[in-house]
CSV table of N, CA and C in Angstrom, one decimal:
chain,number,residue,atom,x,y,z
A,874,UNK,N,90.2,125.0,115.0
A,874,UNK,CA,91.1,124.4,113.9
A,874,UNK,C,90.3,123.5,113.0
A,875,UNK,N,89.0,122.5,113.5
A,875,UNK,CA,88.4,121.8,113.0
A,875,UNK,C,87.5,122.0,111.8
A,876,UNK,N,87.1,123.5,112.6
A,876,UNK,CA,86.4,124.2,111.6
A,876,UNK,C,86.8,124.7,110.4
A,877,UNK,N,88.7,125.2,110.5
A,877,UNK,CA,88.5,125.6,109.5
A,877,UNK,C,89.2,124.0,108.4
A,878,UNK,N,88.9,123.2,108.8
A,878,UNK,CA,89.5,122.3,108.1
A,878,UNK,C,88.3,121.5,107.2
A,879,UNK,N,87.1,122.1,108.0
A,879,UNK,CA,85.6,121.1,107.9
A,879,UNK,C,85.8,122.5,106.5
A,880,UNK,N,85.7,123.9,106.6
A,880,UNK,CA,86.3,124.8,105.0
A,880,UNK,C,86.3,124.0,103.6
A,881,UNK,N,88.2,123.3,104.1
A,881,UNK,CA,88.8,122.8,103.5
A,881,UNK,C,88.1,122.0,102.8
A,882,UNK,N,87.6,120.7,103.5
A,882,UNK,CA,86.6,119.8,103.1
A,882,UNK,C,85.7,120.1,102.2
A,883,UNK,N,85.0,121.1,102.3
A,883,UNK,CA,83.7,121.4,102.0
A,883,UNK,C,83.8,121.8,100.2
A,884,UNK,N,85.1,122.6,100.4
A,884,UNK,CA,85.9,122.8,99.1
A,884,UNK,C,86.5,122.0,98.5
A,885,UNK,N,86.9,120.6,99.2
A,885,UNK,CA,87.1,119.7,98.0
A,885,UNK,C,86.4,118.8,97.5
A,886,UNK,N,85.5,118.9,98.4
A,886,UNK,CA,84.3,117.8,98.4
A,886,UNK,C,83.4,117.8,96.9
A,887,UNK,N,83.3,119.0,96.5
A,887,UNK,CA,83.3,118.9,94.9
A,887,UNK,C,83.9,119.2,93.7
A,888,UNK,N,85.5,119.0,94.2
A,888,UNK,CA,86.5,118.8,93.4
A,888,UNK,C,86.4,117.4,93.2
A,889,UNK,N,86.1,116.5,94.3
A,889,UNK,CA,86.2,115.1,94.5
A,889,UNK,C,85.1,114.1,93.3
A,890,UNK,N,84.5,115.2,93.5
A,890,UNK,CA,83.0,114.5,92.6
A,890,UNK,C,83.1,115.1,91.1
A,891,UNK,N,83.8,115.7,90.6
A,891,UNK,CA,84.0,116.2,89.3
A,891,UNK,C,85.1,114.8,89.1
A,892,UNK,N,86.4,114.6,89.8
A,892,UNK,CA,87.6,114.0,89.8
A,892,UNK,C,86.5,112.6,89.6
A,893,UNK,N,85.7,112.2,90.2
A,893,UNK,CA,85.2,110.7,90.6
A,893,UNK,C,84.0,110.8,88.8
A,894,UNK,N,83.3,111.8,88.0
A,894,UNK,CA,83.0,111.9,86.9
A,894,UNK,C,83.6,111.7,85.6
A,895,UNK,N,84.7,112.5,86.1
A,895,UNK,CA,85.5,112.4,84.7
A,895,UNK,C,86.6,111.3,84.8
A,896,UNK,N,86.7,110.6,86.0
A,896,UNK,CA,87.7,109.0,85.4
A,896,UNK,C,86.2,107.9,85.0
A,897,UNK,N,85.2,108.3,85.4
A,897,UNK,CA,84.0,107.4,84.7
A,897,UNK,C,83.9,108.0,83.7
A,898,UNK,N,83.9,108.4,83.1
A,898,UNK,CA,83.7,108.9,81.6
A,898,UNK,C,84.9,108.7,80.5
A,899,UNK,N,86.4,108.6,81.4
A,899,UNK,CA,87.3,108.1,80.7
A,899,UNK,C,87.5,106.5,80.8
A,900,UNK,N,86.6,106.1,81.4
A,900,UNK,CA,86.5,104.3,81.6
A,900,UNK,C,85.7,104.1,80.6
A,901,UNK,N,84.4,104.8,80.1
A,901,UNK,CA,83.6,104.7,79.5
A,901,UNK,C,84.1,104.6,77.5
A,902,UNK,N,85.2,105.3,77.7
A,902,UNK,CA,85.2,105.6,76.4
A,902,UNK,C,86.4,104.5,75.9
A,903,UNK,N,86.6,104.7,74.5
A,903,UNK,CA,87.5,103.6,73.9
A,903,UNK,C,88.5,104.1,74.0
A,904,UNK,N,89.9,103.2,73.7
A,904,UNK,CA,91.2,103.5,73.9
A,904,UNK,C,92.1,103.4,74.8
A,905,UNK,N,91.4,102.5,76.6
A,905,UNK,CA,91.9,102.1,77.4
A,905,UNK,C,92.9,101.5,77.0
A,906,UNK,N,94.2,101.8,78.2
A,906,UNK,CA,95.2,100.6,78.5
A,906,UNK,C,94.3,99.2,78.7
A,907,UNK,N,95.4,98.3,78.6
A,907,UNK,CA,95.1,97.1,78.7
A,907,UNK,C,94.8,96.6,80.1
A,908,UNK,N,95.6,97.0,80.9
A,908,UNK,CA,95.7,97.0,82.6
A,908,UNK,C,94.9,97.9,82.9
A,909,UNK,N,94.1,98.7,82.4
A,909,UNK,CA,92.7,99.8,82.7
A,909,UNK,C,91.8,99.1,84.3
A,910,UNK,N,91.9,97.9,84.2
A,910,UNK,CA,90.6,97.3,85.5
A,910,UNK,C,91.3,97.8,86.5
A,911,UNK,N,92.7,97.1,86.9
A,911,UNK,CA,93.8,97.0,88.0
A,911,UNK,C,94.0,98.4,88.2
A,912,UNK,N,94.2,99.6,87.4
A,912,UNK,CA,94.3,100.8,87.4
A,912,UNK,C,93.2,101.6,88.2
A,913,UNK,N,92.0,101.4,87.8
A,913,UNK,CA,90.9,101.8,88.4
A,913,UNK,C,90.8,101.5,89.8
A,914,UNK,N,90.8,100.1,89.6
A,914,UNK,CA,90.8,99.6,91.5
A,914,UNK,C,91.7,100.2,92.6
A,915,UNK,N,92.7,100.7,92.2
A,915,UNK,CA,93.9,101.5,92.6
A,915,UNK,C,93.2,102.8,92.8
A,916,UNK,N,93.4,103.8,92.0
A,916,UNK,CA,92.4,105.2,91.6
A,916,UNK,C,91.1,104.5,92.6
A,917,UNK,N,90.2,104.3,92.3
A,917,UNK,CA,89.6,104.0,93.4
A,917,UNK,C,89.5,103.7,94.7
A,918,UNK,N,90.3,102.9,95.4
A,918,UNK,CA,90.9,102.8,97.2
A,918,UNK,C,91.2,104.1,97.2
A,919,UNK,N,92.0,104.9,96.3
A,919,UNK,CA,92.3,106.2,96.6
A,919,UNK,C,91.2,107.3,96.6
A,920,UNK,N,90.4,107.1,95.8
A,920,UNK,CA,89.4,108.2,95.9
A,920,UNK,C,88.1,107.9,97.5
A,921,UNK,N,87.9,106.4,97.3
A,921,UNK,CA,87.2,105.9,98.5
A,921,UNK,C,88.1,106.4,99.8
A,922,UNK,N,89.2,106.4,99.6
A,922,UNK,CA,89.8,107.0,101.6
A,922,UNK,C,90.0,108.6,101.1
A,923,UNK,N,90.1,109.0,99.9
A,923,UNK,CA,89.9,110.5,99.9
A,923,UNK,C,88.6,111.0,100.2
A,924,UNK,N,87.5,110.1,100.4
A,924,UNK,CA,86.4,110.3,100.1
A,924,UNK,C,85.9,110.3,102.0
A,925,UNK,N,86.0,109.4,102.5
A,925,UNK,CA,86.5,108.9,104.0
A,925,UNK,C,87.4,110.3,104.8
A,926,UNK,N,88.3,110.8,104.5
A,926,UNK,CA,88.9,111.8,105.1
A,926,UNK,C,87.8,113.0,104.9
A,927,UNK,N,87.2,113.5,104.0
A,927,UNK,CA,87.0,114.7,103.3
A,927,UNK,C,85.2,114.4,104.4
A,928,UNK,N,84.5,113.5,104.4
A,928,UNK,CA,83.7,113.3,105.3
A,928,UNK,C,83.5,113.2,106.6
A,929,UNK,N,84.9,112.7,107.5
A,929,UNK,CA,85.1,113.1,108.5
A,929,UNK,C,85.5,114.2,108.8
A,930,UNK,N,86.4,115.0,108.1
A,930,UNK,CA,86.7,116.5,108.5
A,930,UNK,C,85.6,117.2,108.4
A,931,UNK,N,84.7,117.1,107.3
A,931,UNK,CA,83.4,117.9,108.2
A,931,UNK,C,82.7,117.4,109.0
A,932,UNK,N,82.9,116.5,109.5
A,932,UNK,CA,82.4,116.3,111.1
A,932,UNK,C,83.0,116.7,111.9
A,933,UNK,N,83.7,116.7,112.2
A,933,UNK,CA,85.1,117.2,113.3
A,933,UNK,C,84.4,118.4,113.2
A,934,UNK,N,85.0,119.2,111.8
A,934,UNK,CA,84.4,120.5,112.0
A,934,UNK,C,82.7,121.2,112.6
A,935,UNK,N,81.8,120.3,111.8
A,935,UNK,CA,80.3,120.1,112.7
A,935,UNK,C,80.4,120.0,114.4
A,936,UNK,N,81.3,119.0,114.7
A,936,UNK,CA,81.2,119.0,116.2
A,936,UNK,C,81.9,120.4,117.0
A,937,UNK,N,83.1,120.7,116.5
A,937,UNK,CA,83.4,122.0,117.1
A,937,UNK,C,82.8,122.9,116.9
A,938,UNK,N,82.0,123.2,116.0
A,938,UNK,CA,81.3,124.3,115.9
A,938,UNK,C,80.4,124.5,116.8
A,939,UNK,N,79.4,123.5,117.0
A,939,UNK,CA,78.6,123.0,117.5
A,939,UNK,C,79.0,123.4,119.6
A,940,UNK,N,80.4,122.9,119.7
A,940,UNK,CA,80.7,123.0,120.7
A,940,UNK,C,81.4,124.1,120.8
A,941,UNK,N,81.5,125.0,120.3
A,941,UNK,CA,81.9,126.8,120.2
A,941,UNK,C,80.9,127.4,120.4
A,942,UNK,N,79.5,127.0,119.5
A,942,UNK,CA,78.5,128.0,119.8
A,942,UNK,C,78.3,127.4,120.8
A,943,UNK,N,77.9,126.5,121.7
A,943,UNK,CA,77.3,126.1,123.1
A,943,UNK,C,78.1,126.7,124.2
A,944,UNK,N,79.7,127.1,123.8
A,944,UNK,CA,79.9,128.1,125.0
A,944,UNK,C,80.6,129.5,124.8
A,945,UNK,N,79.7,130.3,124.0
A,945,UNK,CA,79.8,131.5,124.0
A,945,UNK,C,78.5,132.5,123.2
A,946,UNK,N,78.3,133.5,123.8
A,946,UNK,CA,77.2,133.9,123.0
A,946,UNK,C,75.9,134.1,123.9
A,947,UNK,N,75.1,135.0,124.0
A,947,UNK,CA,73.9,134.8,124.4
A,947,UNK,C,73.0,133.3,123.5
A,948,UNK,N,72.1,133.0,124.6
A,948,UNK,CA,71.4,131.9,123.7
A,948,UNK,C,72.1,130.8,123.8
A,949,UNK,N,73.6,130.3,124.5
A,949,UNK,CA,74.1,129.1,123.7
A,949,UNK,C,73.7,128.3,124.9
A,950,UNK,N,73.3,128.6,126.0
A,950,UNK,CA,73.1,127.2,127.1
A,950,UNK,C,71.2,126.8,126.7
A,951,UNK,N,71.0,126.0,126.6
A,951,UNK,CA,71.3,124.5,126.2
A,951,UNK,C,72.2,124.2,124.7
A,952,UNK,N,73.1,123.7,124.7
A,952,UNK,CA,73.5,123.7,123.7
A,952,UNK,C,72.7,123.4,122.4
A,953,UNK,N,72.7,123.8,121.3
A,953,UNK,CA,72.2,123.6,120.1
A,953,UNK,C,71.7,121.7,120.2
A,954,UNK,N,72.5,120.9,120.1
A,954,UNK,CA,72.1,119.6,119.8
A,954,UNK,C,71.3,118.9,121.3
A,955,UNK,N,71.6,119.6,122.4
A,955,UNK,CA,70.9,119.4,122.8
A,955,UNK,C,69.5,119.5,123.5
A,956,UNK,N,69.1,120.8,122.8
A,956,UNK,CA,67.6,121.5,122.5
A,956,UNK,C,66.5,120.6,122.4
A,957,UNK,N,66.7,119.7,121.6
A,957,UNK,CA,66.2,118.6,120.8
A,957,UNK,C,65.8,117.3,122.1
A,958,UNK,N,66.0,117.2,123.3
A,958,UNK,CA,66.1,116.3,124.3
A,958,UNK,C,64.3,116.1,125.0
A,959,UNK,N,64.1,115.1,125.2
A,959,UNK,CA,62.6,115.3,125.7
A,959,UNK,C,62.4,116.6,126.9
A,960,UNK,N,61.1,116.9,127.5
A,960,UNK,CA,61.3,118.2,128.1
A,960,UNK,C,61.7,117.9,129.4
A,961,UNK,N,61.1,116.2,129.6
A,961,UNK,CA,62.3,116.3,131.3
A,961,UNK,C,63.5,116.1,131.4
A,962,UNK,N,64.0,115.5,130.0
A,962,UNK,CA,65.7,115.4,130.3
A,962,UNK,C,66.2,116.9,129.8
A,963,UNK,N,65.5,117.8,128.8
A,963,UNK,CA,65.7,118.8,128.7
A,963,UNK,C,66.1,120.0,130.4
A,964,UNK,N,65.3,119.3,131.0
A,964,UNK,CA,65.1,120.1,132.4
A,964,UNK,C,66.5,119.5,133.6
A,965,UNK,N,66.7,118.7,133.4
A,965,UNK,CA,68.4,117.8,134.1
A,965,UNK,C,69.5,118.1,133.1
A,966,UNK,N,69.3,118.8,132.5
A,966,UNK,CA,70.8,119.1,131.4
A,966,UNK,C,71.3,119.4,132.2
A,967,UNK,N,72.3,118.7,132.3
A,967,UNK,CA,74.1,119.2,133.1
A,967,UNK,C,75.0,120.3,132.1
A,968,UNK,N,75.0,119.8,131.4
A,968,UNK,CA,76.4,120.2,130.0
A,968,UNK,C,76.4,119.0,129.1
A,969,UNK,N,77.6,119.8,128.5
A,969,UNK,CA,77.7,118.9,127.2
A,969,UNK,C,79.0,118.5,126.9
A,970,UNK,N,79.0,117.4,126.1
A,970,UNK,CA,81.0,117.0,126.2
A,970,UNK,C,80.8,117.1,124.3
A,971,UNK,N,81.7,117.5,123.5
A,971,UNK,CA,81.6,116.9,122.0
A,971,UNK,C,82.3,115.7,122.2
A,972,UNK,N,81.9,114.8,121.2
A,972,UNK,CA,83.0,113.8,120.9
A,972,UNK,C,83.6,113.9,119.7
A,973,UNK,N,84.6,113.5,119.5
A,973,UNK,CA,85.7,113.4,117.8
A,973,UNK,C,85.3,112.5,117.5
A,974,UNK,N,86.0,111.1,118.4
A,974,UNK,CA,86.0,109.9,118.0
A,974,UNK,C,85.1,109.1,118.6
A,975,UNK,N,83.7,108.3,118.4
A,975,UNK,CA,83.2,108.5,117.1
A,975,UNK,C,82.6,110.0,116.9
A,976,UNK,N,82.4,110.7,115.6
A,976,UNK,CA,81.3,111.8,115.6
A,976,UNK,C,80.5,111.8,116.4
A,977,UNK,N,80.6,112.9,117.6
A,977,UNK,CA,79.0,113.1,118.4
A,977,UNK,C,79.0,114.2,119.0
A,978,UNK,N,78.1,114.5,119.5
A,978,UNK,CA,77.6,115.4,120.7
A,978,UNK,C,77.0,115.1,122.1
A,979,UNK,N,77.5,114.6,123.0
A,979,UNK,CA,76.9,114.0,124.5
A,979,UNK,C,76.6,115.3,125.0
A,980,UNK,N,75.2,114.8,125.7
A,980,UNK,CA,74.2,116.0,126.3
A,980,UNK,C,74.4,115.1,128.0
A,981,UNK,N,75.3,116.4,129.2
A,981,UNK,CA,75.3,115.4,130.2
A,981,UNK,C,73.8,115.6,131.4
A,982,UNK,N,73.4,114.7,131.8
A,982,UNK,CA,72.1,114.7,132.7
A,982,UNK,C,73.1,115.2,134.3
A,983,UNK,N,72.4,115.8,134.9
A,983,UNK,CA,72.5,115.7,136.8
A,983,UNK,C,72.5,114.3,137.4
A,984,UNK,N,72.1,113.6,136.7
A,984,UNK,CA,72.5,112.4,137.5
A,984,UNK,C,73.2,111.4,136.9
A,985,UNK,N,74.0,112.0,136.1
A,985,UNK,CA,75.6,111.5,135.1
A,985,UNK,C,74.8,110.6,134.1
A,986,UNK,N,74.0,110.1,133.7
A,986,UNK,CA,74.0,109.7,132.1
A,986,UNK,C,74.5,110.2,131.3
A,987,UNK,N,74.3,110.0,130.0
A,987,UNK,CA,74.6,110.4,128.8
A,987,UNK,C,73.3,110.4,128.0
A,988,UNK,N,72.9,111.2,127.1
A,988,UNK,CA,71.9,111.2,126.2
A,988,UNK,C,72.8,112.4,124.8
A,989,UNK,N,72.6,111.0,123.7
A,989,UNK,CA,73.2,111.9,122.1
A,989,UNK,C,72.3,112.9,121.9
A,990,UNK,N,72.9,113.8,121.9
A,990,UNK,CA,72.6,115.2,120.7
A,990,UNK,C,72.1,114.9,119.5
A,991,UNK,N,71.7,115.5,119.3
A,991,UNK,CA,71.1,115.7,117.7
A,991,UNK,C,72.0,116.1,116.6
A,992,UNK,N,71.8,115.5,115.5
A,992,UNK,CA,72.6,116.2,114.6
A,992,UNK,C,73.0,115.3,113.4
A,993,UNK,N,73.8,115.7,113.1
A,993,UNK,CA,74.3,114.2,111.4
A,993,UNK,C,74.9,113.9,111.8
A,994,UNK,N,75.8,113.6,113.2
A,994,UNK,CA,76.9,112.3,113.6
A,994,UNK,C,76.8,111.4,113.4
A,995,UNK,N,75.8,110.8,113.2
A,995,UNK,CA,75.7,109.2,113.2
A,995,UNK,C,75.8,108.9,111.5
A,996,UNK,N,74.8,109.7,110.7
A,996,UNK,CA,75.5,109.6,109.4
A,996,UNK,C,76.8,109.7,108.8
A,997,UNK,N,77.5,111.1,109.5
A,997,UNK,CA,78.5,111.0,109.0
A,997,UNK,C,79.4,110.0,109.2
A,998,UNK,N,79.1,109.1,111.0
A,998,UNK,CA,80.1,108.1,111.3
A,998,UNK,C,79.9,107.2,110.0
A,999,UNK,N,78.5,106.7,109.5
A,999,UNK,CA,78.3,105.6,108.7
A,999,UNK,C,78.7,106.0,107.4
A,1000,UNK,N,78.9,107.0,106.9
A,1000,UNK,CA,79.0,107.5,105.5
A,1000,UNK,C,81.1,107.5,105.5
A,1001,UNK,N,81.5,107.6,106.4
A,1001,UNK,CA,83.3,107.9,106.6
A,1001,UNK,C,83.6,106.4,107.1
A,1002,UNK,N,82.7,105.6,107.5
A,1002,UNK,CA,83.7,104.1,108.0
A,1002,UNK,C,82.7,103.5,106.1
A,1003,UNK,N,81.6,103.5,105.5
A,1003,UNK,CA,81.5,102.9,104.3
A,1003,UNK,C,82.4,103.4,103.3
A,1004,UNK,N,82.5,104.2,103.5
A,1004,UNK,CA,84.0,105.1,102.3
A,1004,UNK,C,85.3,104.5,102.7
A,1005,UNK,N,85.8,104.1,104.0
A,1005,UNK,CA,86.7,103.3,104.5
A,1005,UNK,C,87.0,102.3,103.9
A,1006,UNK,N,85.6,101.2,104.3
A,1006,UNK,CA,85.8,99.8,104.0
A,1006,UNK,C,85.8,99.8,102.5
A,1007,UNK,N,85.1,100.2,101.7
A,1007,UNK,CA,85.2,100.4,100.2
A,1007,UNK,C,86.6,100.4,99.7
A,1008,UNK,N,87.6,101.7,100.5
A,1008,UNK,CA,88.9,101.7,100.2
A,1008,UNK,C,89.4,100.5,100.6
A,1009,UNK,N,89.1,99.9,101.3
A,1009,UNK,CA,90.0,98.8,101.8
A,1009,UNK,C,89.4,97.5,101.6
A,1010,UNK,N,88.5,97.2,100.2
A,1010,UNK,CA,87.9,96.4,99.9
A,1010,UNK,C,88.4,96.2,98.4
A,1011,UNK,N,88.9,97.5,97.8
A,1011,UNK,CA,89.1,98.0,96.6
A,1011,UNK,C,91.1,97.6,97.0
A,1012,UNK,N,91.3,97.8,97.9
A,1012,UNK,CA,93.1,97.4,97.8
A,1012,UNK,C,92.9,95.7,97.9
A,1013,UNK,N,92.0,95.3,98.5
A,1013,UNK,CA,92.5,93.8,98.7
A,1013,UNK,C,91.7,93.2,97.6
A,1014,UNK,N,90.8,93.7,97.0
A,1014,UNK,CA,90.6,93.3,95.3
A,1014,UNK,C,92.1,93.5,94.1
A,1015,UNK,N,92.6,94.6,94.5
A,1015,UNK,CA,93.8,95.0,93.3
A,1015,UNK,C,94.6,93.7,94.1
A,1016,UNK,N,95.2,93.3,95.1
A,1016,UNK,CA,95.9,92.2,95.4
A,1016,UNK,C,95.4,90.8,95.0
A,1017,UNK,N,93.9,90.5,95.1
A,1017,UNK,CA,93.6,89.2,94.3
A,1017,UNK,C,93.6,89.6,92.7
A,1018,UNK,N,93.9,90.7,91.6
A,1018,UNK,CA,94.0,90.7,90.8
A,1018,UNK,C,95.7,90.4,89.9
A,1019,UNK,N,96.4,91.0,91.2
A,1019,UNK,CA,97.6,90.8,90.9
A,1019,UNK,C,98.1,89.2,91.2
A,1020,UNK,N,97.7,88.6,92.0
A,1020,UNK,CA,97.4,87.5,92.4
A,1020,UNK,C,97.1,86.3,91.1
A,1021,UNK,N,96.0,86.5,90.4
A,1021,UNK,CA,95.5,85.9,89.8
A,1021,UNK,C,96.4,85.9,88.5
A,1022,UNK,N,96.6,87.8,87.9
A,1022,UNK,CA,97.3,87.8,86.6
A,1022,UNK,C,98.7,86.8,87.0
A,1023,UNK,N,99.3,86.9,87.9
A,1023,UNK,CA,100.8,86.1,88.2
A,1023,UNK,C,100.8,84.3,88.4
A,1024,UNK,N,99.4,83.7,88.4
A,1024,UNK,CA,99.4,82.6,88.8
A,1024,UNK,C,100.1,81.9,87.2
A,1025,UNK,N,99.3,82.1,86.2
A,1025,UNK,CA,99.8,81.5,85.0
A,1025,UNK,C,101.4,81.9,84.4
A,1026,UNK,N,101.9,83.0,84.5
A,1026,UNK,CA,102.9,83.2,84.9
A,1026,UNK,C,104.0,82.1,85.5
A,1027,UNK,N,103.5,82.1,86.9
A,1027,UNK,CA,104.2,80.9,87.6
A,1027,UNK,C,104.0,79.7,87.1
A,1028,UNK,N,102.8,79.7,86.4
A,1028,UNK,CA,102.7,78.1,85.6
A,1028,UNK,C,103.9,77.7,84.5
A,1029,UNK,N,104.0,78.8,83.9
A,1029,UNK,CA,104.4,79.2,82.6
A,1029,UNK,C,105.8,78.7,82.9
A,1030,UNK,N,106.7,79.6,84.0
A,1030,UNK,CA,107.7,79.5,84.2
A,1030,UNK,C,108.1,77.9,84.6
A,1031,UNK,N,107.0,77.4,85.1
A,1031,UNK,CA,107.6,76.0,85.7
A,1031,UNK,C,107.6,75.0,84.6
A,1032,UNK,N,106.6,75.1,83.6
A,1032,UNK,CA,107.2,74.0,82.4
A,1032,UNK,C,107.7,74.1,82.1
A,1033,UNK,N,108.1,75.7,81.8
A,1033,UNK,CA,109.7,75.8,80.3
A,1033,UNK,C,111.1,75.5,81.2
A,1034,UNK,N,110.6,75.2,82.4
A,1034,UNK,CA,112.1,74.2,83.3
A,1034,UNK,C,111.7,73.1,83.1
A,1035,UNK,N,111.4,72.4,82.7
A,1035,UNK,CA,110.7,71.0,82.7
A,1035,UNK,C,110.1,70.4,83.8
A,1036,UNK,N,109.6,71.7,84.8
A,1036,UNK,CA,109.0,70.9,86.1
A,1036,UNK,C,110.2,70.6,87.3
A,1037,UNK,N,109.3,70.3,88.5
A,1037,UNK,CA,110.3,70.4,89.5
A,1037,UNK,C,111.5,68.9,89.9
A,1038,UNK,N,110.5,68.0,89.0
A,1038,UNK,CA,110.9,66.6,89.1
A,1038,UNK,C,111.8,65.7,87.9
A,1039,UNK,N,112.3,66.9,86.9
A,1039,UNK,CA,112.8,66.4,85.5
A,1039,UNK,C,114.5,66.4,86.1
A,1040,UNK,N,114.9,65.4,85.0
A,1040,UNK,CA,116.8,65.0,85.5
A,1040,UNK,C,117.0,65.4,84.0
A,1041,UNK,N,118.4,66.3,84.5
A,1041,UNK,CA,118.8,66.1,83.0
A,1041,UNK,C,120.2,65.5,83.3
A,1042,UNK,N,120.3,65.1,81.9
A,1042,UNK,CA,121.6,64.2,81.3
A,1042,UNK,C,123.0,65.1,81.1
């Protein structure tokens, strides 16, 4: 199922990057709204966690694949990622477990360790939690913006009452 979603991904992944081109080229040119910044930062947390989803699904999909070919097929024992292991831990291969959460591949030893597989897991974990925080660096920017535009606002409103301390007659 992962696989075919890691598909999915792969096909929107440069839909994503045309979509992320052409709102810079519409920021670029004249004729913005006036609220254009606040707008962006918005559009942006959204494209940064679109960006975060669309990177972990092809991981997901990378690891089941990875863990499909390792059990079927002539050729699949040692598994693919863990081919790659020095030649004596190569020679104590037990099996292999995938992981989802984080991205990985565990290569198991005969005498129960663990030793990571090979592969882009570790990038993809760093590339889908930096696309994360970005989103969620980009929402709590749009809240100190809205924050800021409303402070004068509340200024505004409080003198044309005359303040919180004025008597009237």
């Amino acid at each position: 199922m992962f696989v075919l979603l890691m598909y999915g991904a792969l096909f929107a992944a440069p839909l994503w990057a045309i979509a992320v081109a052409v709102k810079l080229v519409s920021v670029a040119l004249p004729g913005r709204r006036p609220d254009w910044a606040r707008d962006l930062l918005c559009w942006s947390a959204g494209m940064a966690a679109a960006a975060a989803v669309i990177t972990y699904t092809i991981g997901l999909g990378a690891v089941q694949w990875e863990a499909s070919e390792a059990e079927s097929g002539a050729g699949s024992s040692p598994a693919v990622p863990c081919r790659s292991l020095a030649p004596g831990a190569l020679d104590r291969l037990a099996g292999h477990e995938p992981s989802y959460v984080p991205l990985g591949f565990d290569c198991l030893l005969d005498d129960g360790s663990v030793v990571a597989g090979s592969g882009p897991y570790t990038l993809l974990n760093a590339v889908a939690a930096a696309f994360a925080l970005a989103a969620v660096l980009a929402l709590i920017a749009v809240g100190f913006v809205d924050e800021y535009r409303a402070r004068p606002a509340r200024r505004g409103r409080a003198t044309e009452g005359g303040g919180a301390g004025s008597l009237s007659a």
